[in-house]
Amino acid sequence: MVKNKLYVMMFVLIVTLPWVSACQPEESSSPPKNVKAEQKSIKSGQLPAQGFIEVIGWITDSEIVAVYSEGEATVFNRYNVYDGTIKKIYESSSTYVSASISPDRDKILIHSSQTSYSAQVSIIDLSGKLMFQEEMPSYELTYTWNKFNENDLLMTSFSEDWSYQVYQVNIEEKKIKKIEVKEPFVQWQSATTILFQDWDTEEISVAAPLFAQNILDGKTEMIVDESIHFNQFKNTLLSIFPREEGGPFTYQFITAKGEIQSEFTVDLLSRYSDWLVPYYDMIEGKNELITFVADEQGSFDTYAGTFSLRKWDVLSGKDTLVSEDMPLEPIQCSPNGETCLYGNQLEKVITLKKSSIVQLLKDEGADM
């Protein structure tokens, strides 16, 4: 009986083993040890220096938009910083002033001008299609995208005597509406509320309370009682305030409900009538602020020291040193936060993990 059972078991094994083997996934063959996986690296010197004006920012993790002067025209090109491919997006015959990429990175606002007292605002998509265009009397113009409804913008038009008018611009409806607000420098707090600092007009001050105003009914509410600088991001409000008169200064991150997420304190360099807030950028997808911090105390006008580049995790409060002994220049990070444009014309790229800097402009005597 036992012998018969053994025969049966052996028969089952002989029949089923080939089937089991056939059902196993095929193992991928490993590459030879001396063959390394190809790593992406940023191509240096890929942007022509001739006619270069500036880089305005990232549209993807690998592509940027650069502005060039070509004869009488201003040209907007998209560049892949890894493979060097180039594609023309748009061309304008008006005199270029500035440009800004929308928070969702699918639109570009172009501020141009034909005279000193007028501004032309054009908004295009990444294919170069004109979505909105308007001319307005303006000696100076500021603008800010609405991160909560990207069909809306705020624009402030200044006259030569610095009187001003704030406008709400709707791209989709192609409408411009005047907004009555106490201060000219405003930001969106939500789809229907804006933020402004209520400055004392009777005396010079370096800090002011921060207010929110509903643009539908005009009602206002104080958000922060003292702030020298603020910036509303999608998930957090940054407010900077002095711990004592003369510093140090605290960078505080506040939720939409008014709860403090985290904060850190640094020294700022003094200026004649205010304090220098060094360049910074928020990596929204990672809730990380990357900012320059002065390595020494003092006055900005006479400061001969360098700056450290640091990264602050808004949620955990973790502080990370990225790089040391750097000049203070504008910085703007890619959506994934792995690389940042850097420089007065955003003509360089920093790879954060390596702290390495690549020059994008060709060495042709560019106007740096």
Coordinates of C-alpha atoms in Angstrom, one line a residue:
M1 CA 0.0 0.0 0.0
V2 CA 2.8 2.4 0.9
K3 CA 4.6 1.5 -2.3
N4 CA 1.5 2.3 -4.3
K5 CA 1.2 5.8 -2.6
L6 CA 4.9 6.5 -3.4
Y7 CA 4.3 5.7 -7.1
V8 CA 1.3 8.0 -7.2
M9 CA 3.2 10.9 -5.5
M10 CA 6.1 10.6 -7.9
F11 CA 3.7 10.6 -10.9
V12 CA 2.1 13.8 -9.6
L13 CA 5.4 15.5 -9.2
I14 CA 6.6 14.5 -12.6
V15 CA 3.4 15.8 -14.2
T16 CA 3.1 19.1 -12.3
L17 CA 6.8 20.3 -12.1
P18 CA 7.0 21.3 -15.7
W19 CA 3.7 23.2 -15.3
V20 CA 4.9 25.0 -12.2
S21 CA 8.1 26.0 -13.9
A22 CA 6.2 27.3 -16.9
C23 CA 4.1 29.5 -14.6
Q24 CA 7.1 31.2 -12.9
P25 CA 7.9 34.7 -14.2
E26 CA 10.9 35.0 -16.4
E27 CA 13.9 36.5 -14.6
S28 CA 15.3 39.5 -16.4
S29 CA 18.8 39.2 -17.3
S30 CA 21.0 41.5 -15.2
P31 CA 23.3 43.8 -17.1
P32 CA 27.0 43.2 -16.8
K33 CA 28.6 44.7 -13.7
N34 CA 30.7 47.0 -15.8
V35 CA 27.7 48.6 -17.4
K36 CA 26.1 51.4 -15.4
A37 CA 22.6 52.7 -15.8
E38 CA 22.5 55.9 -17.8
Q39 CA 22.0 58.9 -15.5
K40 CA 20.4 62.1 -16.6
S41 CA 22.7 65.1 -16.5
I42 CA 22.1 68.7 -17.3
K43 CA 23.7 69.9 -20.4
S44 CA 25.9 73.0 -19.9
G45 CA 26.3 75.8 -22.4
Q46 CA 23.1 74.8 -24.3
L47 CA 21.5 78.3 -24.3
P48 CA 22.9 80.7 -27.0
A49 CA 24.2 83.9 -25.4
Q50 CA 23.4 86.0 -28.4
G51 CA 20.2 87.9 -27.7
F52 CA 19.6 86.2 -24.4
I53 CA 17.4 88.2 -22.0
E54 CA 16.5 85.8 -19.2
V55 CA 15.0 82.4 -18.2
I56 CA 11.5 82.9 -16.7
G57 CA 11.0 79.5 -15.1
W58 CA 10.2 75.8 -15.3
I59 CA 7.2 74.3 -17.2
T60 CA 8.1 70.7 -16.4
D61 CA 10.8 68.9 -14.3
S62 CA 13.0 69.0 -17.4
E63 CA 11.9 72.1 -19.5
I64 CA 12.4 75.8 -19.0
V65 CA 11.3 78.9 -20.9
A66 CA 13.9 81.4 -22.0
V67 CA 13.4 84.8 -23.6
Y68 CA 15.5 86.1 -26.5
S69 CA 15.7 89.3 -28.4
E70 CA 15.8 88.7 -32.2
G71 CA 15.9 91.9 -34.2
E72 CA 12.7 93.8 -33.4
A73 CA 11.0 90.8 -31.9
T74 CA 11.0 89.1 -28.5
V75 CA 11.0 85.3 -28.8
F76 CA 10.0 82.7 -26.1
N77 CA 11.6 79.3 -26.4
R78 CA 11.2 76.1 -24.4
Y79 CA 14.4 74.2 -23.7
N80 CA 15.0 70.7 -22.3
V81 CA 17.9 71.1 -19.9
Y82 CA 18.8 67.4 -20.2
D83 CA 18.8 66.7 -23.9
G84 CA 19.1 70.3 -25.2
T85 CA 16.0 70.2 -27.5
I86 CA 14.6 73.6 -28.4
K87 CA 11.1 74.6 -29.4
K88 CA 9.8 78.1 -30.2
I89 CA 6.6 79.0 -28.4
Y90 CA 5.7 82.6 -29.2
E91 CA 7.0 85.8 -30.7
S92 CA 6.1 89.4 -29.8
S93 CA 6.8 92.7 -31.5
S94 CA 6.3 94.8 -28.3
T95 CA 9.1 95.8 -26.0
Y96 CA 9.6 93.1 -23.4
V97 CA 9.3 94.0 -19.7
S98 CA 8.8 90.8 -17.8
A99 CA 7.0 87.4 -17.8
S100 CA 5.6 84.9 -15.3
I101 CA 4.6 81.2 -15.6
S102 CA 1.3 80.2 -14.0
P103 CA 1.3 78.0 -10.9
D104 CA -0.1 75.1 -12.9
R105 CA 2.7 75.7 -15.5
D106 CA 0.5 75.7 -18.5
K107 CA 0.2 79.5 -19.2
I108 CA 2.6 82.4 -19.5
L109 CA 1.8 86.0 -18.7
I110 CA 3.9 88.5 -20.8
H111 CA 4.2 92.1 -19.7
S112 CA 5.3 94.3 -22.6
S113 CA 5.1 98.0 -23.4
Q114 CA 5.1 100.4 -26.4
T115 CA 5.4 103.5 -24.3
S116 CA 6.5 104.5 -20.8
Y117 CA 2.9 105.1 -19.7
S118 CA 1.2 102.0 -21.0
A119 CA 1.3 98.3 -20.4
Q120 CA 0.3 95.4 -22.6
V121 CA -0.6 92.2 -20.8
S122 CA -0.7 89.0 -23.0
I123 CA -1.4 85.5 -21.7
I124 CA -0.6 82.5 -23.8
D125 CA -0.7 78.8 -23.4
L126 CA 2.4 76.6 -24.0
S127 CA 1.5 76.2 -27.7
G128 CA 1.7 79.9 -28.2
K129 CA -2.1 80.4 -28.5
L130 CA -3.1 83.9 -27.3
M131 CA -5.7 83.5 -24.5
F132 CA -5.9 87.1 -23.2
Q133 CA -4.6 90.5 -24.2
E134 CA -5.2 93.9 -22.8
E135 CA -3.6 97.3 -22.9
M136 CA -3.9 99.6 -19.9
P137 CA -2.4 103.0 -18.8
S138 CA 0.4 102.2 -16.4
Y139 CA 3.7 103.6 -15.4
E140 CA 4.5 100.5 -13.4
L141 CA 2.6 97.2 -13.2
T142 CA 2.6 94.3 -10.7
Y143 CA 0.7 91.1 -11.0
T144 CA 0.0 87.8 -9.1
W145 CA -1.6 84.6 -10.1
N146 CA -4.4 83.0 -8.2
K147 CA -3.2 79.6 -7.1
F148 CA -6.8 78.6 -6.1
N149 CA -8.4 79.6 -9.5
E150 CA -5.9 80.1 -12.2
N151 CA -8.3 81.8 -14.5
D152 CA -8.0 84.8 -12.1
L153 CA -5.1 87.3 -11.6
L154 CA -4.6 90.4 -9.6
M155 CA -2.9 93.4 -11.3
T156 CA -2.0 96.7 -9.8
S157 CA -1.4 99.6 -12.2
F158 CA 0.6 102.6 -10.9
S159 CA 0.6 106.1 -12.3
E160 CA 3.7 108.3 -12.3
D161 CA 2.6 109.9 -9.0
W162 CA 2.3 106.4 -7.5
S163 CA -1.5 106.5 -7.3
Y164 CA -2.8 103.0 -8.2
Q165 CA -5.7 100.8 -9.1
V166 CA -6.0 97.1 -8.4
Y167 CA -7.8 94.9 -10.9
Q168 CA -9.1 91.4 -11.0
V169 CA -8.5 89.8 -14.4
N170 CA -10.4 86.7 -15.5
I171 CA -8.7 85.0 -18.4
E172 CA -11.5 82.7 -19.4
E173 CA -14.2 85.4 -19.5
K174 CA -11.7 88.0 -20.8
K175 CA -12.9 90.5 -18.2
I176 CA -11.2 93.1 -16.0
K177 CA -12.8 94.4 -12.8
K178 CA -11.6 97.1 -10.4
I179 CA -11.1 96.1 -6.8
E180 CA -11.1 98.7 -4.0
V181 CA -8.4 97.7 -1.5
K182 CA -6.4 99.8 1.0
E183 CA -2.9 98.8 -0.3
P184 CA -1.5 98.2 -3.8
F185 CA 0.5 95.1 -3.0
V186 CA -1.9 92.2 -2.8
Q187 CA -2.0 88.4 -3.0
W188 CA -4.7 85.8 -3.3
Q189 CA -5.5 84.0 0.0
S190 CA -8.2 81.8 -1.6
A191 CA -10.4 81.9 -4.7
T192 CA -12.3 84.9 -3.3
T193 CA -10.1 86.5 -0.6
I194 CA -7.0 88.6 -0.9
L195 CA -4.2 89.5 1.5
F196 CA -2.5 92.9 2.1
Q197 CA -0.4 94.6 4.8
D198 CA -2.1 97.6 6.5
W199 CA 0.9 100.0 6.6
D200 CA 0.9 103.1 8.9
T201 CA 0.8 106.2 6.7
E202 CA 1.8 108.6 9.5
E203 CA 5.2 107.2 10.2
I204 CA 7.9 104.9 8.8
S205 CA 7.6 101.3 10.0
V206 CA 9.2 98.0 9.0
A207 CA 6.3 95.8 10.0
A208 CA 2.5 95.9 9.6
P209 CA -0.5 93.8 10.4
L210 CA -1.6 91.4 7.7
F211 CA -5.3 91.5 6.6
A212 CA -7.6 89.3 4.5
Q213 CA -10.3 90.9 2.4
N214 CA -13.2 89.2 0.8
I215 CA -13.5 90.7 -2.7
L216 CA -17.2 89.8 -2.9
D217 CA -18.4 91.8 0.1
G218 CA -15.3 93.8 1.0
K219 CA -15.2 92.5 4.6
T220 CA -11.7 92.4 6.2
E221 CA -10.1 90.4 8.9
M222 CA -6.7 90.6 10.6
I223 CA -4.7 87.4 10.0
V224 CA -1.3 88.3 11.6
D225 CA -0.7 91.2 13.9
E226 CA 2.9 92.0 12.7
S227 CA 4.7 91.0 9.6
I228 CA 7.6 92.4 7.5
H229 CA 7.0 90.1 4.6
F230 CA 4.3 87.5 3.6
N231 CA 3.7 85.0 0.8
Q232 CA 0.6 82.9 0.3
F233 CA 1.3 79.4 -1.1
K234 CA -1.2 76.8 -2.1
N235 CA -0.9 74.9 1.2
T236 CA 0.6 77.4 3.6
L237 CA 1.0 81.1 4.4
L238 CA 4.5 82.3 5.1
S239 CA 4.8 85.3 7.4
I240 CA 8.1 86.8 8.6
F241 CA 8.1 88.9 11.8
P242 CA 10.7 90.2 14.3
R243 CA 11.1 88.5 17.7
E244 CA 12.5 91.8 19.0
E245 CA 13.1 95.2 17.5
G246 CA 16.1 94.7 15.3
G247 CA 15.7 90.9 15.1
P248 CA 16.2 88.0 15.0
F249 CA 13.3 87.2 12.6
T250 CA 11.0 84.2 12.5
Y251 CA 9.7 82.6 9.4
Q252 CA 6.3 81.2 10.4
F253 CA 4.1 78.9 8.3
I254 CA 0.3 79.1 8.9
T255 CA -2.5 76.9 7.6
A256 CA -5.7 78.1 6.1
K257 CA -7.3 77.5 9.6
G258 CA -4.8 79.8 11.3
E259 CA -2.8 77.0 12.8
I260 CA 1.0 77.3 13.0
Q261 CA 2.7 74.4 11.1
S262 CA 6.3 75.2 11.9
E263 CA 8.7 78.1 12.2
F264 CA 12.4 78.9 12.3
T265 CA 14.4 82.0 13.3
V266 CA 17.3 83.7 11.5
D267 CA 19.1 87.0 11.4
L268 CA 18.4 89.3 8.5
L269 CA 20.6 92.0 7.0
S270 CA 19.5 95.5 7.6
R271 CA 18.8 98.1 4.9
Y272 CA 18.2 101.8 5.1
S273 CA 14.5 101.6 5.9
D274 CA 13.7 97.9 6.1
W275 CA 15.2 94.4 6.3
L276 CA 16.5 92.2 3.5
V277 CA 14.5 89.0 3.0
P278 CA 16.9 86.8 1.0
Y279 CA 15.7 85.0 -2.2
Y280 CA 13.7 81.8 -1.6
D281 CA 11.3 79.5 -3.3
M282 CA 8.6 77.0 -2.1
I283 CA 8.7 73.5 -3.5
E284 CA 4.9 73.0 -3.3
G285 CA 4.8 69.3 -4.0
K286 CA 7.2 68.5 -1.1
N287 CA 6.1 71.3 1.3
E288 CA 9.7 72.5 1.4
L289 CA 11.0 76.1 1.5
I290 CA 14.5 76.6 0.0
T291 CA 16.1 79.9 1.1
F292 CA 19.3 81.8 1.4
V293 CA 20.5 82.7 4.9
A294 CA 23.2 85.3 5.5
D295 CA 26.3 83.7 7.1
E296 CA 27.0 86.8 9.2
Q297 CA 25.1 89.7 10.7
G298 CA 25.3 93.3 9.4
S299 CA 24.1 95.8 6.9
F300 CA 23.3 94.7 3.4
D301 CA 24.9 97.8 1.9
T302 CA 28.3 97.0 3.4
Y303 CA 27.9 93.2 3.6
A304 CA 30.9 91.4 2.1
G305 CA 30.0 87.9 3.4
T306 CA 28.4 85.0 1.6
F307 CA 25.1 83.1 2.1
S308 CA 24.2 79.5 2.9
L309 CA 21.4 77.7 1.0
R310 CA 19.1 75.8 3.3
K311 CA 16.0 73.7 3.0
W312 CA 13.1 73.8 5.5
D313 CA 10.5 71.1 5.7
V314 CA 7.3 73.0 6.5
L315 CA 5.5 69.9 8.0
S316 CA 8.3 68.2 10.0
G317 CA 10.4 71.3 10.8
K318 CA 13.5 69.7 9.6
D319 CA 16.3 72.0 8.6
T320 CA 18.9 70.9 5.9
L321 CA 22.0 72.6 4.7
V322 CA 22.2 72.4 0.9
S323 CA 25.3 74.5 0.1
E324 CA 27.6 77.1 1.6
D325 CA 29.5 80.2 0.5
M326 CA 27.1 81.2 -2.2
P327 CA 26.4 84.6 -3.7
L328 CA 22.8 85.9 -3.1
E329 CA 20.9 85.5 -6.4
P330 CA 17.4 84.6 -7.4
I331 CA 16.4 81.0 -7.2
Q332 CA 13.4 79.0 -8.7
C333 CA 13.0 75.2 -8.2
S334 CA 11.6 72.6 -10.6
P335 CA 8.2 71.0 -9.7
N336 CA 9.9 67.9 -8.2
G337 CA 12.4 70.0 -6.2
E338 CA 15.5 68.2 -7.5
T339 CA 17.0 71.1 -9.4
C340 CA 16.7 74.9 -9.2
L341 CA 17.3 77.7 -11.6
Y342 CA 19.7 80.2 -10.1
G343 CA 21.3 83.5 -11.0
N344 CA 20.2 87.1 -11.8
Q345 CA 18.8 85.9 -15.1
L346 CA 18.2 82.3 -13.9
E347 CA 20.9 81.2 -16.2
K348 CA 22.4 78.5 -14.0
V349 CA 21.0 75.2 -12.6
I350 CA 21.7 73.8 -9.1
T351 CA 21.3 70.1 -8.6
L352 CA 20.4 70.0 -4.9
K353 CA 21.6 66.5 -4.0
K354 CA 25.0 67.2 -5.4
S355 CA 25.1 70.9 -4.7
S356 CA 26.6 71.2 -8.2
I357 CA 26.0 74.2 -10.4
V358 CA 25.8 74.1 -14.2
Q359 CA 26.0 77.2 -16.4
L360 CA 23.3 77.1 -19.1
L361 CA 24.6 79.9 -21.3
K362 CA 27.2 79.3 -23.9
D363 CA 30.5 81.0 -23.2
E364 CA 30.2 83.6 -25.9
G365 CA 30.7 86.7 -23.8
A366 CA 27.0 86.8 -22.7
D367 CA 25.8 89.8 -20.8
M368 CA 25.7 88.4 -17.3

